[in-house]
Tab-separated table of C-alpha atoms in Angstrom:
chain	number	residue	atom	x	y	z
L	1	MET	CA	-68.261	-45.321	-25.225
L	2	THR	CA	-65.509	-47.912	-24.663
L	3	ILE	CA	-63.159	-47.758	-21.739
L	4	GLY	CA	-60.335	-50.135	-21.852
L	5	ILE	CA	-58.294	-50.869	-18.671
L	6	ASN	CA	-54.595	-52.768	-18.256
L	7	GLY	CA	-56.046	-55.013	-15.416
L	8	ASN	CA	-52.809	-56.931	-14.682
L	9	GLU	CA	-51.330	-55.090	-11.990
L	10	ALA	CA	-54.332	-56.172	-10.301
L	11	ASN	CA	-54.550	-59.833	-11.234
L	12	VAL	CA	-52.407	-61.058	-8.544
L	13	VAL	CA	-52.852	-63.029	-5.367
L	14	HIS	CA	-50.746	-60.681	-3.024
L	15	ARG	CA	-51.298	-57.062	-3.726
L	16	VAL	CA	-49.381	-54.244	-2.498
L	17	GLY	CA	-48.938	-50.830	-3.761
L	18	VAL	CA	-50.239	-50.009	-7.288
L	19	GLY	CA	-51.567	-53.773	-7.123
L	20	GLN	CA	-53.921	-52.584	-4.402
L	21	TYR	CA	-54.732	-49.340	-6.089
L	22	ALA	CA	-55.631	-51.041	-9.565
L	23	PHE	CA	-57.714	-53.777	-7.615
L	24	GLU	CA	-59.525	-51.141	-5.545
L	25	LEU	CA	-60.295	-49.076	-8.723
L	26	LEU	CA	-61.606	-52.031	-10.411
L	27	SER	CA	-63.863	-53.040	-7.515
L	28	GLN	CA	-65.522	-50.024	-7.048
L	29	PHE	CA	-65.895	-49.528	-11.193
L	30	SER	CA	-67.821	-53.062	-10.304
L	31	LYS	CA	-70.042	-51.559	-7.438
L	32	LEU	CA	-70.623	-48.367	-9.846
L	33	LYS	CA	-71.846	-50.600	-12.548
L	34	VAL	CA	-69.390	-49.020	-14.999
L	35	GLN	CA	-69.789	-51.998	-17.120
L	36	SER	CA	-72.873	-50.588	-18.519
L	37	GLN	CA	-70.309	-47.967	-20.225
L	38	LYS	CA	-68.784	-50.991	-22.166
L	39	LEU	CA	-65.867	-51.036	-19.910
L	40	LYS	CA	-63.278	-53.758	-21.239
L	41	VAL	CA	-60.134	-55.072	-18.831
L	42	TYR	CA	-57.807	-56.344	-20.405
L	43	LEU	CA	-55.622	-59.487	-18.870
L	44	SER	CA	-52.446	-61.526	-19.827
L	45	SER	CA	-53.940	-64.426	-17.821
L	46	PRO	CA	-57.450	-65.556	-16.574
L	47	PRO	CA	-58.830	-63.535	-13.285
L	48	VAL	CA	-57.784	-64.659	-10.179
L	49	GLU	CA	-60.334	-65.674	-7.736
L	50	ASN	CA	-61.128	-62.517	-5.735
L	51	MET	CA	-60.953	-60.241	-8.925
L	52	PRO	CA	-64.382	-58.155	-9.218
L	53	GLU	CA	-67.401	-58.918	-11.671
L	54	LEU	CA	-66.311	-57.002	-14.933
L	55	ASN	CA	-65.869	-57.758	-18.723
L	56	TYR	CA	-62.402	-59.287	-18.832
L	57	GLU	CA	-60.689	-59.819	-22.282
L	58	VAL	CA	-57.992	-62.351	-21.645
L	59	PHE	CA	-55.127	-62.960	-24.361
L	60	GLY	CA	-51.602	-63.244	-24.931
L	61	PRO	CA	-48.604	-63.770	-25.512
L	62	LYS	CA	-47.800	-63.291	-21.963
L	63	LYS	CA	-44.260	-62.371	-22.648
L	64	LEU	CA	-43.975	-58.619	-22.747
L	65	TRP	CA	-47.468	-58.597	-22.890
L	66	THR	CA	-47.706	-55.113	-22.574
L	67	LEU	CA	-45.618	-54.168	-25.510
L	68	THR	CA	-46.925	-57.481	-27.691
L	69	GLY	CA	-50.408	-58.559	-26.818
L	70	LEU	CA	-51.758	-55.483	-25.526
L	71	GLN	CA	-50.430	-53.439	-27.958
L	72	ARG	CA	-51.903	-55.684	-30.801
L	73	LYS	CA	-55.098	-55.678	-29.131
L	74	LEU	CA	-55.155	-51.806	-29.270
L	75	LEU	CA	-54.392	-51.419	-32.818
L	76	LEU	CA	-56.829	-54.140	-33.867
L	77	ASN	CA	-59.873	-52.764	-31.919
L	78	PRO	CA	-58.898	-49.729	-29.760
L	79	PRO	CA	-61.301	-48.409	-27.026
L	80	ASP	CA	-62.275	-44.837	-26.970
L	81	ILE	CA	-59.699	-44.363	-24.032
L	82	LEU	CA	-56.915	-46.500	-22.486
L	83	PHE	CA	-56.583	-46.454	-18.604
L	84	THR	CA	-53.359	-47.922	-17.195
L	85	PRO	CA	-53.492	-47.824	-13.452
L	86	THR	CA	-49.689	-47.996	-13.565
L	87	HIS	CA	-47.039	-45.744	-15.552
L	88	TYR	CA	-46.107	-48.379	-17.713
L	89	ALA	CA	-48.211	-48.084	-21.150
L	90	PRO	CA	-47.688	-49.630	-24.421
L	91	LEU	CA	-45.362	-47.817	-26.872
L	92	TYR	CA	-48.084	-46.563	-29.372
L	93	VAL	CA	-51.803	-46.283	-28.001
L	94	PRO	CA	-54.154	-45.491	-30.885
L	95	CYS	CA	-56.585	-43.423	-28.657
L	96	PRO	CA	-56.200	-41.030	-25.708
L	97	SER	CA	-54.466	-42.366	-22.578
L	98	VAL	CA	-54.424	-42.204	-18.950
L	99	ILE	CA	-51.582	-43.552	-16.806
L	100	SER	CA	-51.224	-43.767	-13.132
L	101	ILE	CA	-47.956	-42.701	-11.372
L	102	MET	CA	-47.710	-43.797	-7.717
L	103	ASP	CA	-44.070	-42.219	-6.843
L	104	LEU	CA	-41.027	-41.370	-8.298
L	105	ALA	CA	-39.001	-43.076	-5.859
L	106	PHE	CA	-36.527	-44.956	-8.959
L	107	GLU	CA	-35.664	-40.834	-9.746
L	108	LYS	CA	-35.138	-39.899	-6.149
L	109	PHE	CA	-33.421	-43.218	-4.873
L	110	PRO	CA	-31.731	-44.761	-7.951
L	111	GLN	CA	-29.094	-46.482	-5.580
L	112	TYR	CA	-31.435	-49.024	-4.363
L	113	PHE	CA	-32.798	-50.207	-7.573
L	114	LYS	CA	-30.969	-52.870	-9.910
L	115	PRO	CA	-29.601	-50.993	-13.005
L	116	ARG	CA	-31.921	-52.998	-15.367
L	117	ASP	CA	-35.160	-52.162	-13.529
L	118	LEU	CA	-33.945	-48.395	-13.120
L	119	TYR	CA	-33.420	-48.311	-16.987
L	120	GLN	CA	-36.934	-49.123	-17.447
L	121	LEU	CA	-38.561	-47.254	-14.443
L	122	LYS	CA	-36.905	-44.180	-15.570
L	123	TYR	CA	-37.122	-44.180	-19.409
L	124	TRP	CA	-40.221	-46.193	-19.803
L	125	THR	CA	-42.374	-43.916	-17.155
L	126	ARG	CA	-41.065	-40.696	-18.742
L	127	TYR	CA	-42.206	-42.051	-22.192
L	128	SER	CA	-45.523	-42.955	-20.987
L	129	ALA	CA	-46.054	-39.931	-18.901
L	130	LYS	CA	-45.230	-37.511	-22.064
L	131	GLN	CA	-47.654	-39.669	-24.228
L	132	ALA	CA	-50.481	-39.768	-21.907
L	133	LYS	CA	-53.634	-37.225	-22.192
L	134	LYS	CA	-53.987	-37.206	-18.450
L	135	ILE	CA	-51.523	-38.321	-15.420
L	136	LEU	CA	-53.256	-39.408	-12.223
L	137	THR	CA	-51.402	-39.408	-8.853
L	138	ILE	CA	-51.837	-40.207	-5.538
L	139	SER	CA	-50.497	-36.989	-3.675
L	140	GLU	CA	-49.946	-33.168	-4.488
L	141	ASN	CA	-45.783	-34.157	-3.448
L	142	THR	CA	-45.661	-36.653	-6.222
L	143	LYS	CA	-47.435	-34.370	-8.529
L	144	LYS	CA	-44.864	-31.852	-7.946
L	145	ASP	CA	-42.122	-34.349	-8.384
L	146	ILE	CA	-43.705	-35.275	-11.717
L	147	VAL	CA	-43.744	-31.677	-12.710
L	148	ASP	CA	-40.111	-31.073	-11.886
L	149	LEU	CA	-38.520	-34.218	-13.024
L	150	TYR	CA	-40.519	-34.711	-16.207
L	151	LYS	CA	-41.132	-30.815	-17.199
L	152	ILE	CA	-45.018	-31.936	-17.795
L	153	SER	CA	-47.692	-29.266	-17.221
L	154	ALA	CA	-49.536	-29.187	-13.970
L	155	ASP	CA	-52.729	-29.215	-15.990
L	156	LYS	CA	-52.387	-32.556	-17.121
L	157	ILE	CA	-51.820	-34.093	-13.734
L	158	VAL	CA	-54.703	-34.840	-11.496
L	159	VAL	CA	-54.383	-36.032	-7.729
L	160	THR	CA	-56.735	-38.779	-6.511
L	161	TYR	CA	-55.955	-39.783	-3.107
L	162	PRO	CA	-56.689	-43.146	-2.479
L	163	GLY	CA	-58.653	-44.722	0.082
L	164	TYR	CA	-59.063	-47.797	2.754
L	165	ASP	CA	-61.228	-50.564	3.375
L	166	ASP	CA	-63.237	-49.399	6.469
L	167	GLU	CA	-64.955	-52.548	6.829
L	168	ARG	CA	-61.616	-54.316	7.289
L	169	PHE	CA	-59.571	-51.381	9.036
L	170	THR	CA	-61.622	-50.487	12.243
L	171	PRO	CA	-61.215	-50.096	15.967
L	172	LYS	CA	-63.798	-52.899	16.096
L	173	ILE	CA	-61.209	-55.347	15.530
L	174	LYS	CA	-59.729	-54.920	19.130
L	175	ASN	CA	-62.956	-56.863	20.151
L	176	GLN	CA	-62.187	-60.045	18.367
L	177	LYS	CA	-60.504	-61.717	21.055
L	178	SER	CA	-59.916	-65.313	19.452
L	179	LYS	CA	-58.672	-64.191	16.230
L	180	ILE	CA	-56.225	-61.605	18.082
L	181	LYS	CA	-54.895	-64.455	20.302
L	182	ASN	CA	-54.425	-66.627	17.175
L	183	THR	CA	-52.411	-64.041	14.840
L	184	MET	CA	-50.105	-63.256	18.200
L	185	GLN	CA	-49.314	-66.876	18.639
L	186	LYS	CA	-48.836	-67.520	15.197
L	187	PHE	CA	-46.148	-64.527	14.574
L	188	LYS	CA	-44.908	-65.195	18.376
L	189	ILE	CA	-45.853	-61.858	19.647
L	190	ASP	CA	-46.172	-61.332	23.541
L	191	GLY	CA	-46.713	-58.089	24.813
L	192	SER	CA	-46.741	-54.509	23.522
L	193	TYR	CA	-45.059	-54.012	20.172
L	194	PHE	CA	-44.453	-51.145	17.562
L	195	LEU	CA	-45.409	-52.071	14.126
L	196	PHE	CA	-44.036	-51.707	10.615
L	197	LEU	CA	-45.998	-53.195	7.808
L	198	GLY	CA	-45.133	-52.961	3.798
L	199	THR	CA	-42.559	-54.043	1.614
L	200	LEU	CA	-39.383	-54.500	3.168
L	201	GLN	CA	-37.022	-52.257	1.194
L	202	PRO	CA	-33.980	-49.838	1.555
L	203	ARG	CA	-35.962	-46.439	1.243
L	204	LYS	CA	-38.287	-47.773	4.119
L	205	ASN	CA	-35.428	-47.119	6.282
L	206	LEU	CA	-35.544	-50.201	8.479
L	207	GLU	CA	-31.981	-50.321	9.332
L	208	ARG	CA	-32.160	-46.815	11.137
L	209	LEU	CA	-35.640	-47.905	12.654
L	210	ILE	CA	-33.984	-51.240	14.284
L	211	GLU	CA	-31.006	-49.323	15.397
L	212	ALA	CA	-33.198	-46.688	17.103
L	213	PHE	CA	-35.234	-49.322	18.957
L	214	ARG	CA	-32.239	-51.295	20.077
L	215	LEU	CA	-31.505	-47.760	21.698
L	216	LEU	CA	-34.830	-47.523	23.295
L	217	ARG	CA	-34.877	-47.228	27.115
L	218	THR	CA	-37.168	-49.998	27.761
L	219	ASN	CA	-37.165	-53.899	27.460
L	220	ASN	CA	-40.942	-53.837	27.584
L	221	TYR	CA	-41.671	-53.630	24.205
L	222	LYS	CA	-40.995	-55.534	20.755
L	223	LEU	CA	-40.529	-54.427	17.248
L	224	VAL	CA	-42.480	-56.364	14.751
L	225	ILE	CA	-41.590	-55.873	11.033
L	226	ALA	CA	-44.148	-57.358	8.739
L	227	GLY	CA	-44.092	-57.517	4.838
L	228	MET	CA	-42.420	-59.189	1.737
L	229	ILE	CA	-38.871	-58.527	0.605
L	230	ASN	CA	-37.931	-56.414	-1.901
L	231	GLU	CA	-34.123	-56.885	-2.336
L	232	GLY	CA	-33.952	-54.043	-4.990
L	233	ARG	CA	-29.956	-53.827	-5.501
L	234	GLY	CA	-27.916	-56.125	-3.504
L	235	GLY	CA	-29.068	-58.191	-0.853
L	236	TRP	CA	-29.326	-55.648	2.059
L	237	MET	CA	-32.522	-57.384	3.761
L	238	ASN	CA	-30.518	-60.422	4.418
L	239	GLU	CA	-26.928	-58.840	5.613
L	240	LYS	CA	-28.434	-55.855	7.625
L	241	ILE	CA	-31.839	-56.959	9.103
L	242	LYS	CA	-32.297	-60.245	11.144
L	243	ALA	CA	-34.584	-61.064	13.780
L	244	GLU	CA	-33.544	-60.892	17.553
L	245	LYS	CA	-35.121	-61.577	20.637
L	246	ASN	CA	-36.816	-58.251	20.595
L	247	ILE	CA	-37.176	-57.883	16.962
L	248	ILE	CA	-39.824	-60.138	14.992
L	249	LEU	CA	-39.878	-60.605	11.043
L	250	THR	CA	-43.133	-62.083	10.019
L	251	GLY	CA	-42.519	-62.293	6.471
L	252	TYR	CA	-45.774	-61.747	4.149
L	253	VAL	CA	-49.061	-61.319	6.317
L	254	PRO	CA	-52.344	-62.585	4.817
L	255	ASP	CA	-54.864	-59.550	4.449
L	256	GLN	CA	-57.177	-60.520	6.900
L	257	GLU	CA	-54.355	-60.642	9.669
L	258	VAL	CA	-53.242	-57.164	8.926
L	259	PRO	CA	-55.536	-55.389	10.496
L	260	ILE	CA	-55.066	-57.291	13.851
L	261	LEU	CA	-51.668	-56.884	13.893
L	262	MET	CA	-52.424	-52.723	13.290
L	263	ALA	CA	-55.092	-52.523	15.783
L	264	ASN	CA	-53.088	-53.938	18.707
L	265	ALA	CA	-49.945	-52.352	18.303
L	266	LYS	CA	-48.554	-49.539	20.622
L	267	ALA	CA	-47.835	-47.518	17.419
L	268	PHE	CA	-47.707	-47.678	13.650
L	269	VAL	CA	-44.282	-46.386	12.492
L	270	LEU	CA	-43.643	-45.628	8.982
L	271	PRO	CA	-40.024	-44.056	9.027
L	272	SER	CA	-39.308	-43.899	5.214
L	273	LEU	CA	-37.227	-41.659	3.281
L	274	TYR	CA	-39.781	-41.343	0.788
L	275	GLU	CA	-43.421	-42.265	0.164
L	276	GLY	CA	-45.908	-41.540	-2.612
L	277	PHE	CA	-48.754	-41.753	-0.308
L	278	GLY	CA	-48.486	-44.344	2.580
L	279	ILE	CA	-51.661	-46.192	2.690
L	280	PRO	CA	-50.645	-48.251	5.697
L	281	ALA	CA	-50.607	-45.202	7.858
L	282	ILE	CA	-53.949	-44.515	7.054
L	283	GLU	CA	-54.936	-47.745	7.764
L	284	ALA	CA	-53.578	-47.997	11.296
L	285	MET	CA	-55.400	-44.842	11.913
L	286	ALA	CA	-58.604	-46.213	11.200
L	287	CYS	CA	-57.978	-49.201	13.481
L	288	GLY	CA	-57.834	-46.956	16.291
L	289	THR	CA	-53.820	-47.143	16.525
L	290	PRO	CA	-51.279	-44.016	16.841
L	291	VAL	CA	-48.770	-43.593	14.165
L	292	ILE	CA	-45.403	-42.297	13.731
L	293	VAL	CA	-44.389	-41.165	10.312
L	294	SER	CA	-41.073	-39.167	9.058
L	295	ARG	CA	-41.979	-35.620	8.011
L	296	VAL	CA	-40.942	-36.205	4.513
L	297	SER	CA	-42.338	-36.045	0.851
L	298	SER	CA	-46.089	-36.590	1.024
L	299	LEU	CA	-46.401	-37.732	4.538
L	300	PRO	CA	-47.193	-34.598	5.916
L	301	GLU	CA	-49.816	-33.919	3.434
L	302	VAL	CA	-51.417	-37.348	3.822
L	303	CYS	CA	-51.394	-37.239	7.252
L	304	GLY	CA	-51.833	-34.044	8.656
L	305	ASN	CA	-51.782	-33.142	12.438
L	306	ALA	CA	-53.418	-36.849	13.124
L	307	VAL	CA	-49.696	-38.260	13.597
L	308	SER	CA	-46.395	-38.069	15.413
L	309	TYR	CA	-43.538	-37.013	13.332
L	310	ILE	CA	-39.890	-37.999	13.018
L	311	LYS	CA	-38.360	-34.820	12.279
L	312	ASP	CA	-35.236	-36.377	10.656
L	313	PRO	CA	-35.575	-39.760	9.229
L	314	TYR	CA	-31.881	-39.808	8.541
L	315	SER	CA	-30.868	-39.467	12.252
L	316	VAL	CA	-31.363	-42.606	14.603
L	317	SER	CA	-31.863	-40.282	17.564
L	318	SER	CA	-34.513	-38.738	15.986
L	319	ILE	CA	-36.291	-41.543	15.526
L	320	GLN	CA	-35.400	-42.689	18.861
L	321	GLN	CA	-36.938	-39.762	20.219
L	322	ALA	CA	-40.538	-40.473	18.197
L	323	LEU	CA	-40.525	-44.210	19.887
L	324	GLN	CA	-39.778	-42.830	23.242
L	325	ASP	CA	-42.335	-40.305	23.205
L	326	GLN	CA	-44.915	-43.051	22.651
L	327	VAL	CA	-43.696	-45.087	25.433
L	328	LEU	CA	-43.891	-42.049	27.802
L	329	GLN	CA	-47.411	-41.361	26.358
L	330	THR	CA	-50.299	-40.789	28.834
L	331	ALA	CA	-53.476	-42.616	28.312
L	332	SER	CA	-55.341	-39.313	27.675
L	333	GLU	CA	-52.718	-38.290	25.193
L	334	ARG	CA	-53.022	-41.404	23.623
L	335	ALA	CA	-56.719	-41.121	23.446
L	336	LYS	CA	-56.495	-37.768	21.921
L	337	MET	CA	-54.380	-39.179	18.761
L	338	VAL	CA	-56.598	-42.335	18.443
L	339	SER	CA	-59.617	-39.754	18.086
L	340	LEU	CA	-57.658	-37.204	15.762
L	341	GLY	CA	-56.914	-40.449	13.285
L	342	LEU	CA	-59.871	-41.794	13.578
L	343	ASP	CA	-61.595	-38.132	12.182
L	344	TRP	CA	-58.881	-37.792	9.763
L	345	VAL	CA	-59.252	-40.963	7.933
L	346	LYS	CA	-62.693	-40.023	7.055
L	347	ARG	CA	-61.475	-37.846	3.917
L	348	TYR	CA	-60.090	-41.120	2.158
L	349	ASN	CA	-62.642	-43.213	0.459
L	350	TRP	CA	-62.026	-45.544	-2.575
L	351	GLU	CA	-65.465	-44.895	-4.056
L	352	THR	CA	-64.645	-41.224	-4.336
L	353	THR	CA	-61.113	-42.107	-5.883
L	354	ALA	CA	-63.074	-44.182	-8.287
L	355	LYS	CA	-65.525	-41.446	-9.300
L	356	GLN	CA	-62.599	-39.036	-9.738
L	357	THR	CA	-60.861	-41.565	-11.933
L	358	LEU	CA	-63.859	-41.742	-14.114
L	359	GLU	CA	-64.214	-38.196	-14.340
L	360	VAL	CA	-60.959	-37.902	-15.557
L	361	LEU	CA	-61.468	-40.373	-18.080
L	362	TYR	CA	-64.557	-39.137	-19.502
L	363	GLU	CA	-62.984	-35.463	-19.890
L	364	ALA	CA	-59.820	-37.434	-21.909
L	365	ILE	CA	-62.470	-38.828	-24.127
L	366	GLN	CA	-64.358	-35.665	-24.747
L	367	GLY	CA	-61.346	-33.227	-25.017
C-alpha cells in the first residue's frame, strides 16, 4: 500500500492556516511510523529544516507544480491513494484522492479576494471536491457550507478537528519571566493588553475591533494586533489600520513568541466575520487566557461555553461591550473562564486528527 501526499503546503518556513494543518499531520504521521506503510511525500523543493522525518520525493518543474510536476509523477507512478491536505488537486488523478477544505471564505466573502485568486479558488476547489473520493474538513459548519454550496453528499465529507501543540501552549508559559520580559520589550508592550493574532485580512474584522477599542471606557489597556498582512483585494490594511499610541502592530511573530503573547494577554480576541475553525482561540485557551470570539460560522461549535461571545461582529458596540465585560470581570469570574477553557481544549489533539485522517485514507483505498 502506497499513500502519496502533496506536502508542499507544509514545506514553508512561516506556517499559518492550511500550512500549519499540513505540517502537523506530517509530523504525526512521522511519530506514528506511517512510513512503514510506504508513505511518499511529494515536494517541489527540498524539505525545509524542521520538516519531520519522512520519505520525501522532490521533483519539478516548480512552476504550476501541481498541474505539471505532480500530475506527471502520478501518471508515471501512481500511489494507491493521493492525499492533498489542501483544496487543490491535480486535474487528473489516476487513483482515489482525498482533499482537505479548511473553509469557503472565498465563496462567502468574494469581495475580499483579488479577481484572479477568486477565480482559481472557486473553480479549482469545486472541481477538486467533485473529483475526490473523500473530503476532509475541520468543522461541521464548513461541512455544511460544502454540502450547501457544492451540492456534495454529506456522506463524502468527514470532519476531523485540528489540534494544538500542548507543549508550546500551556499556562506554564506564565512562569517564564525572562522570556516574557524580552518579548514584551521586543514588541514595546507595557501593561495590560487585548491580543488579536492571525493573518491580517478583511474578514478578521479588525477595523471594527480597533474602532470598538478606541471607544472602550479605559486608558489602561493596549490592543496588540499580531500577524502577517494579507492584502487581499486592495490595500485596505495600509489605508485603514495603523499603529497609534495604544494600538501595537507587531507584524510576523516567531513561533516561540506566540504562546508568550497569548499567555500574558488580558484576553485573546477573535472578532472574525467567518472562520473555518479558529485554531488561535484554542491555543489561547490552552495558555490559560480568557477568549472572546464572534458568535458566527464555526466558532460556537469550536469554542462551546468556554469563551465570551461577540453577539454581532458587524456591530462596533457589540464588540465594545465584549471588551468592556472583560475589563469589568472579577478575579473569580476570570478564574472560572480560564478553568473552562483549559478543560475544553482537552478535546483537541493532533494525534487524534492524524489517526482519523489515516482511517479515511484507508477507507478510500478499500472502497
